[in-house]
XYZ file of C-alpha atoms in Angstrom:
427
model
C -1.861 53.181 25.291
C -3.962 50.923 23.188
C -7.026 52.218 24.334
C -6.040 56.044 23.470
C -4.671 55.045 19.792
C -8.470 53.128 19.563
C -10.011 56.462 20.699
C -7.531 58.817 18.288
C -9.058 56.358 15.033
C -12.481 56.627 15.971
C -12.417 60.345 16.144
C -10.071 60.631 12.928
C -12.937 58.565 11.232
C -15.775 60.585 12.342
C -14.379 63.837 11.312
C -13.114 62.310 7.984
C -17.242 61.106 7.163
C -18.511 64.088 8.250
C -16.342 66.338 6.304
C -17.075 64.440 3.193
C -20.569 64.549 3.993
C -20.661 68.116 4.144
C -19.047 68.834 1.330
C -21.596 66.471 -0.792
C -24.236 68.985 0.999
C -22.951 71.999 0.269
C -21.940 70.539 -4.170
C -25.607 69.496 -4.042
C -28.062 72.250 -3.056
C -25.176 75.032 -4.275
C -27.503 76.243 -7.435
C -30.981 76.028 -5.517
C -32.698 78.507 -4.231
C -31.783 80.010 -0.386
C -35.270 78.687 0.598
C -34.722 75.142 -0.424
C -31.388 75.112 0.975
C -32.362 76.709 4.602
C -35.279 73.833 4.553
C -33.079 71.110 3.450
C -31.130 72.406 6.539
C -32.899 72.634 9.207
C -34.890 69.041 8.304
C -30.975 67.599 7.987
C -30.150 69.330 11.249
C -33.216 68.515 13.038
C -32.933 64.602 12.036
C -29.445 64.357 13.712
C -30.774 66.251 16.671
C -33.387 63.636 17.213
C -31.430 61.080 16.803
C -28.676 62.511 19.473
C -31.513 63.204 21.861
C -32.989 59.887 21.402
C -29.376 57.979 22.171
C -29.101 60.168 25.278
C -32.643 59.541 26.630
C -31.222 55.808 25.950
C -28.567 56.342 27.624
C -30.024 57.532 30.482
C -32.884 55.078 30.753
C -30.301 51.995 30.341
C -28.141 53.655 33.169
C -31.514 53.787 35.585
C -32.130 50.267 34.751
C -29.005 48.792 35.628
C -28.358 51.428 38.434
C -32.122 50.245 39.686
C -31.258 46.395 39.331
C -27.593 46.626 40.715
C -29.360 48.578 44.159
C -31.937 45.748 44.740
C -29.162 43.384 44.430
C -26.962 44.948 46.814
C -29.844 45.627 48.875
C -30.899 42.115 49.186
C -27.301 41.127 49.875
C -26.472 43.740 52.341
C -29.427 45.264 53.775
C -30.791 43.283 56.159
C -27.698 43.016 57.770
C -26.548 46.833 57.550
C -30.196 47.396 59.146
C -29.293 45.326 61.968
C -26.005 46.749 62.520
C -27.707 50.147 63.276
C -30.867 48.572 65.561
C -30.725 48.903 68.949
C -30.618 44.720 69.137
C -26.877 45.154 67.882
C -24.209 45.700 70.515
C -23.000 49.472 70.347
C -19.350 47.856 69.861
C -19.265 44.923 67.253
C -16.057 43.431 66.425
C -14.734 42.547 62.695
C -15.828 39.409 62.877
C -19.196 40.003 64.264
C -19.196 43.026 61.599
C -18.712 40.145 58.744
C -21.197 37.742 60.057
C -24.020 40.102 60.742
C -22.994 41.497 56.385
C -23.055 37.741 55.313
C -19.773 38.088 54.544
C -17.019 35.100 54.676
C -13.359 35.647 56.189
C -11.990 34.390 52.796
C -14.053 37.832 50.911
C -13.311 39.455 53.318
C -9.373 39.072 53.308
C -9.846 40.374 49.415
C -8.615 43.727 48.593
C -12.154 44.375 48.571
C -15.293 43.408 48.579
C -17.407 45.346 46.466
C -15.343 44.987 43.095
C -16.697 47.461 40.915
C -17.140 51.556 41.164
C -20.826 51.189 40.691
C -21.238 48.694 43.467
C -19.562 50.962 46.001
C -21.601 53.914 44.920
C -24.436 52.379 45.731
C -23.710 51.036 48.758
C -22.367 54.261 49.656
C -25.975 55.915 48.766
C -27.622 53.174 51.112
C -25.463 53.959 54.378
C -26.002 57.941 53.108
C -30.010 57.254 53.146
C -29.680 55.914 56.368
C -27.885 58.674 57.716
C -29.859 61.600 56.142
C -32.957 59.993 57.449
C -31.809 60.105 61.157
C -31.568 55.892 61.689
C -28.160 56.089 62.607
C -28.215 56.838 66.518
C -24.749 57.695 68.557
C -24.206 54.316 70.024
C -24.185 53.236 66.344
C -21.058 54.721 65.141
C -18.846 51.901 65.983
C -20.101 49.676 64.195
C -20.468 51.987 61.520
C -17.140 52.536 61.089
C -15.808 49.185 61.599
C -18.272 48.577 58.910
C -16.289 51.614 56.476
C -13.423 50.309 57.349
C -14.176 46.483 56.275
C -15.259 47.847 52.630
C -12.635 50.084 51.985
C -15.162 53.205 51.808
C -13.199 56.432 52.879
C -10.451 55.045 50.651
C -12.779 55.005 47.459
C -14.496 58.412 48.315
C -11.331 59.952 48.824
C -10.351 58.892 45.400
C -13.387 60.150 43.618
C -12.967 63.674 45.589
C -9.650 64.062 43.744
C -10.616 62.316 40.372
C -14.040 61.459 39.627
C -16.596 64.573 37.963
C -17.934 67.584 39.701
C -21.283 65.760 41.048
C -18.984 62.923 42.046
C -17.067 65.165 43.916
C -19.451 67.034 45.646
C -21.155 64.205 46.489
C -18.105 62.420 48.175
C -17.394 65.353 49.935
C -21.019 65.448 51.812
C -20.808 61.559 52.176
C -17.222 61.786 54.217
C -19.088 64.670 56.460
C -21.919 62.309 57.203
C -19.820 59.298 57.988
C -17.948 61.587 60.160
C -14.815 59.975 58.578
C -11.354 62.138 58.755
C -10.101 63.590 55.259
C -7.082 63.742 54.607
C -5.671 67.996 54.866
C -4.206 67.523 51.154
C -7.533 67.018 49.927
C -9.104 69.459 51.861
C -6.445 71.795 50.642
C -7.076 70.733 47.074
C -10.817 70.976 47.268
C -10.935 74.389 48.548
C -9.205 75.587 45.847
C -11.481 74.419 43.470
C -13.707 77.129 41.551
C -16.919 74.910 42.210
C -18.712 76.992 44.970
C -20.191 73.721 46.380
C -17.159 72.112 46.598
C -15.269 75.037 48.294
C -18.330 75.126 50.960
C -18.516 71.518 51.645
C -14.625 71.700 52.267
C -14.927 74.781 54.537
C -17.332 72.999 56.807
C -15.387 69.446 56.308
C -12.312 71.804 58.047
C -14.549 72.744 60.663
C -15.370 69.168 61.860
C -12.065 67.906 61.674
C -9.469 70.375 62.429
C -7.387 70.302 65.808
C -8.017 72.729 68.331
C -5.243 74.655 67.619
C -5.709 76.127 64.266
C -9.201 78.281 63.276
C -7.926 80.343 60.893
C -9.663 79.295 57.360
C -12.558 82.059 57.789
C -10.274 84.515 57.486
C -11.316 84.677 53.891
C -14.022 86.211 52.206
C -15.436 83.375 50.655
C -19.234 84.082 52.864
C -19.337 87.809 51.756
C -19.816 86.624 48.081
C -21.735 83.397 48.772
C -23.183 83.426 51.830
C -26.702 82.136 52.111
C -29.318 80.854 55.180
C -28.102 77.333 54.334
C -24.958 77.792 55.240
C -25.395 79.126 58.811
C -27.261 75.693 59.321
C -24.339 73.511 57.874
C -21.862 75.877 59.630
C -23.924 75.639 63.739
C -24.411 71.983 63.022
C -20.932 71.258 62.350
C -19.825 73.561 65.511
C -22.257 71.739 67.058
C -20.505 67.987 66.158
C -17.639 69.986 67.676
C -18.799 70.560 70.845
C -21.140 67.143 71.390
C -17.736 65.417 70.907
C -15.807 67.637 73.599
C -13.898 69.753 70.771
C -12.590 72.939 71.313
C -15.369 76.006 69.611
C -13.687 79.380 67.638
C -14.068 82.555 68.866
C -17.183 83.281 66.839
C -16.984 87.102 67.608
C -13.252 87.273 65.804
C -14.565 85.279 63.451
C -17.301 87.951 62.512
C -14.562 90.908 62.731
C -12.954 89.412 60.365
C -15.374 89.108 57.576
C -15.732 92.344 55.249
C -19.349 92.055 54.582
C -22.397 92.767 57.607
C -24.360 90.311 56.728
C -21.597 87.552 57.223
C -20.782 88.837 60.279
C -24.221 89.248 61.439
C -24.184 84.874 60.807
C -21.280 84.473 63.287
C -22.918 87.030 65.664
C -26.247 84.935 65.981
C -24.044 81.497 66.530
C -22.608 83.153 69.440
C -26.262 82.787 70.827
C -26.644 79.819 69.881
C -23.848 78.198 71.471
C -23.331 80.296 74.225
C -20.004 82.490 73.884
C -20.631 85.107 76.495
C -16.797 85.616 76.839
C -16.462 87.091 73.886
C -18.894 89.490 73.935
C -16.451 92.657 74.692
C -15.107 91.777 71.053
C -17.848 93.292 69.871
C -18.240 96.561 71.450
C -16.129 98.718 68.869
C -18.200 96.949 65.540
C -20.981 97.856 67.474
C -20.036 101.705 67.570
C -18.734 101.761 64.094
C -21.291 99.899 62.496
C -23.807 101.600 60.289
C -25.658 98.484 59.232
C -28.898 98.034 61.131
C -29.294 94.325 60.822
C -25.678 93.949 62.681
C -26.857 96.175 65.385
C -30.216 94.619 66.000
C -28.189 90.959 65.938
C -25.828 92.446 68.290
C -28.156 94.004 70.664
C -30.181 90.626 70.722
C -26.578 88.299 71.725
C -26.006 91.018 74.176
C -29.262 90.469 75.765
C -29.839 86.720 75.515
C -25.998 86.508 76.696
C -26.721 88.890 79.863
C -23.887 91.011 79.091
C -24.879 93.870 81.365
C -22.087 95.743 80.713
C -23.576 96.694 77.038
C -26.702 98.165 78.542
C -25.111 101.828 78.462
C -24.305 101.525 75.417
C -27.149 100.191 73.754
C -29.340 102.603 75.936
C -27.386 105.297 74.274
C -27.819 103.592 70.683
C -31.717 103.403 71.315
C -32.725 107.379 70.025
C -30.313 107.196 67.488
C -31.298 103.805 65.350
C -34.209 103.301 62.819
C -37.869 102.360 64.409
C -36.668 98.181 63.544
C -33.568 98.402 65.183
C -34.995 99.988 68.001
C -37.105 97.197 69.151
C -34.464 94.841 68.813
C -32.476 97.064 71.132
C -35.178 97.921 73.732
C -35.747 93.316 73.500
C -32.351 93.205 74.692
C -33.130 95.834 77.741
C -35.556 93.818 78.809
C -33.834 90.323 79.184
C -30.725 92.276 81.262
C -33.767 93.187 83.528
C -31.013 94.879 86.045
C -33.868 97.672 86.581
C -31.669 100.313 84.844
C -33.658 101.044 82.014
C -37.080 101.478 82.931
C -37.489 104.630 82.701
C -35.744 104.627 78.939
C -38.429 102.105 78.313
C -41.377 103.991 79.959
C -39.779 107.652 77.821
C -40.126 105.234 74.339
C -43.827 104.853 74.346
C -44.163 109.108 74.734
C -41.645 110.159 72.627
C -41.877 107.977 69.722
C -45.172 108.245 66.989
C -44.228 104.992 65.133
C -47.600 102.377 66.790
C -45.212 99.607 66.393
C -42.201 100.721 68.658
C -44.824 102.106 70.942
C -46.262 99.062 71.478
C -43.009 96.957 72.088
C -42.047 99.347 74.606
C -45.159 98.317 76.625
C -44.501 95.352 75.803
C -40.611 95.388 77.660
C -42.315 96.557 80.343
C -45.121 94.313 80.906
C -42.252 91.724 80.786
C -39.692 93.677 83.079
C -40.572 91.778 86.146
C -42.518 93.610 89.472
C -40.799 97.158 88.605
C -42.051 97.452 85.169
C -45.341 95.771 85.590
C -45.944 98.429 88.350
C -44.726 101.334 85.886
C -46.942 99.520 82.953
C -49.997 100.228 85.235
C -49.161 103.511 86.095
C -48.954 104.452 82.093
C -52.127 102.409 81.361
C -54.117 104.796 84.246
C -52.784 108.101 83.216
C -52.903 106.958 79.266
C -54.896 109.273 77.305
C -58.472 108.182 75.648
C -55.934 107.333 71.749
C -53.795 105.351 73.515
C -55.981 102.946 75.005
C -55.720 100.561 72.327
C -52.189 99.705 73.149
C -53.099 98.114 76.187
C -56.622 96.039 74.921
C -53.969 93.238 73.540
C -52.881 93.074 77.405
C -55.935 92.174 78.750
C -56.886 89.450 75.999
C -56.133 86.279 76.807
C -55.783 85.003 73.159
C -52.755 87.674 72.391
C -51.736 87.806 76.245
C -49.001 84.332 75.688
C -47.732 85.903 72.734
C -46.286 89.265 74.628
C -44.101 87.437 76.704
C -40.930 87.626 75.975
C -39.486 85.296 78.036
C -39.157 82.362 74.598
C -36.841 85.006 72.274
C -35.465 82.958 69.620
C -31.573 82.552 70.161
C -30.678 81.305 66.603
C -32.595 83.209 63.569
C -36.570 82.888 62.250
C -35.505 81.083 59.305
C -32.701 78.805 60.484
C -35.433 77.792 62.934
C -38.164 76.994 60.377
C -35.792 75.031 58.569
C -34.021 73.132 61.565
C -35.012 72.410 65.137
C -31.994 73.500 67.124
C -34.007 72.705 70.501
């Protein structure tokens, strides 16, 4: 109450100068010419803009220095011991007590309401574990005794806090930090958070309800929160979080209902490739009617390529009878997909696509399927190579070279997607 009656007189006071001041401006300069007054102006306005920029740059470099000096502090304090905790010399299941001694922390600190008194301190000490977990030190076996280590300094309990009140950075950045400690939030701030207009936020809270939920309830895709915002980044955060799931025994989501229910084809051709990556085979049938309906090429193709690294045979039919009707691109994704069923059914819609087609490129892949079709189609491949004409026998020179020869296999198609693999090693 004190504090806010303090604030109210400051700002009264302010105004009240700066009105006055103003005034005295505008009395001043009112009989000069607009010239002198616009240059009187601008120099005024100018000055007070340096100075403003000069207190923030102050600002800023006094907040560095203390932020700089408070983390070698804590560092010196805790980090020797929050290094050991997370070697391999430490026992994969430390106690409290062992927890405390190996922190240099005494049972009378400890039995504090907490040990790190001030905000600051626990946001740095929260960036140190964070470091340690974005850089990979952190192993499995380590967990334990990271937790027991949360739990001893009160840390879910502070960044739960600062999701619901501190700023928009602060919030984002607790978010992230309660996903990387692999700590449960609590659903009414998950609930609150995704309500939020912050995109970041929203996201983070999306894939904090993927980790966490039971195995009963998948139902918060159902929006269409991806079709407006949906980017290559968040296919990564979305399989590595399915993929916490299932390295801790958790129940997956039906990833092909998942991708009817999105409105937009290129968020469901992101739940389309996870069912590659973490093997939904079952659910492949889902898929048959999008894949009639569908005009969007890029679905197809990523639905002829699950299909295919899935070995559901029971799509080759259709896909054979998709193959004259799709553009040159999609086509080669299709005839891919052919070749890993390999039940010997369509070789001779493999051997028709190098005569009937003129594009080089789908010409080429078609030799290529068939090169790569086992005995049947390597037998068929020599029969077109010895009754090929004199212009096509530059499709098969890249057959007998050595150099190009390992990169016509097709037996290493990518299951996830070119860039998700560039970016992360899902292997």
């Amino acid at each position: 109450m004190y504090a806010t009656s303090w604030i109210t007189y400051l700002i009264n006071l302010f105004m009240a100068y700066a009105t006055y001041y103003v005034t005295y401006f505008i009395e001043i300069f009112q009989g000069y010419p607009l010239e002198v007054r616009t240059a009187v102006f601008v120099t005024t306005a100018s000055l007070i803009g340096i100075g403003i920029v000069r207190i923030w740059l102050t600002n800023i470099r006094r907040e560095r220095y203390f932020d700089k000096k408070m983390t070698a502090r804590l560092t010196s304090r805790f980090g020797k011991g929050l290094d050991y905790i997370i070697s391999d010399e430490a026992s994969p299941n430390m106690s409290r007590r062992e927890v405390m001694h190996a922190m240099g922390i005494e049972k009378e600190v400890a039995e504090k309401t907490t040990i790190l008194k001030t905000r600051h301190e626990k946001w740095i000490f929260c960036r140190m574990l964070n470091q340690r977990c974005t850089a990979g030190l952190i192993k499995r076996a380590h967990w334990n005794n990271i937790q027991m280590m949360i739990t001893l300094f009160n840390i879910q309990e502070f960044l739960e806090g600062e999701v619901s009140r501190g700023s928009q950075e602060h919030q984002v950045m607790s978010l992230g930090m309660l996903c990387a400690f692999k700590l449960h939030i609590s659903p009414w701030i998950l609930n609150k958070t995704l309500e939020s207009h912050n995109i970041r936020k929203r996201r983070l809270a999306m894939y904090a309800m993927v980790l966490s939920s039971t195995d009963n309830e998948f139902d918060y895709y159902e929006s269409d929160f991806f079709d407006k915002h949906c980017c290559i980044y968040d296919e990564i955060e979305l399989g590595y979080a399915l993929y916490r799931r299932q390295r801790n025994g958790m129940k997956l989501p039906n990833l092909a209902t998942w991708a009817l229910r999105q409105a937009h084809p290129d968020t469901k051709c992101i739940f389309v490739r996870l069912m590659r990556r973490f093997d939904q085979r079952d659910a492949c049938h889902i898929l048959v009617n999008l894949y009639k309906e569908s005009k969007h090429k890029k679905l197809i193709e990523e639905i002829s390529r699950t299909w295919g690294y899935l070995y559901y045979t029971d799509s080759e039919q259709l896909m054979t009878d998709a193959l004259l009707m799709q553009p040159d691109d999609t086509k080669v994704a299709i005839m891919h997909a052919l070749t890993r069923l390999n039940t010997g059914k369509s070789l001779d819609t493999l051997a028709e696509s190098f005569f009937i087609h003129t594009n080089p490129h789908v010409r080429f892949e078609a030799l290529r399927c068939l090169y790569n079709y086992g005995p049947e189609g390597k037998k068929r491949f020599d029969e077109i190579e010895a009754q090929a004409a004199e212009v096509d026998k530059k499709y098969f020179v890249f057959f007998h070279n050595p150099i190009t020869l390992e990169k016509i296999r097709l037996d290493k198609e990518q299951a996830y997607h070119p860039s998700v693999e560039m970016v992360y090693n899902w292997s």
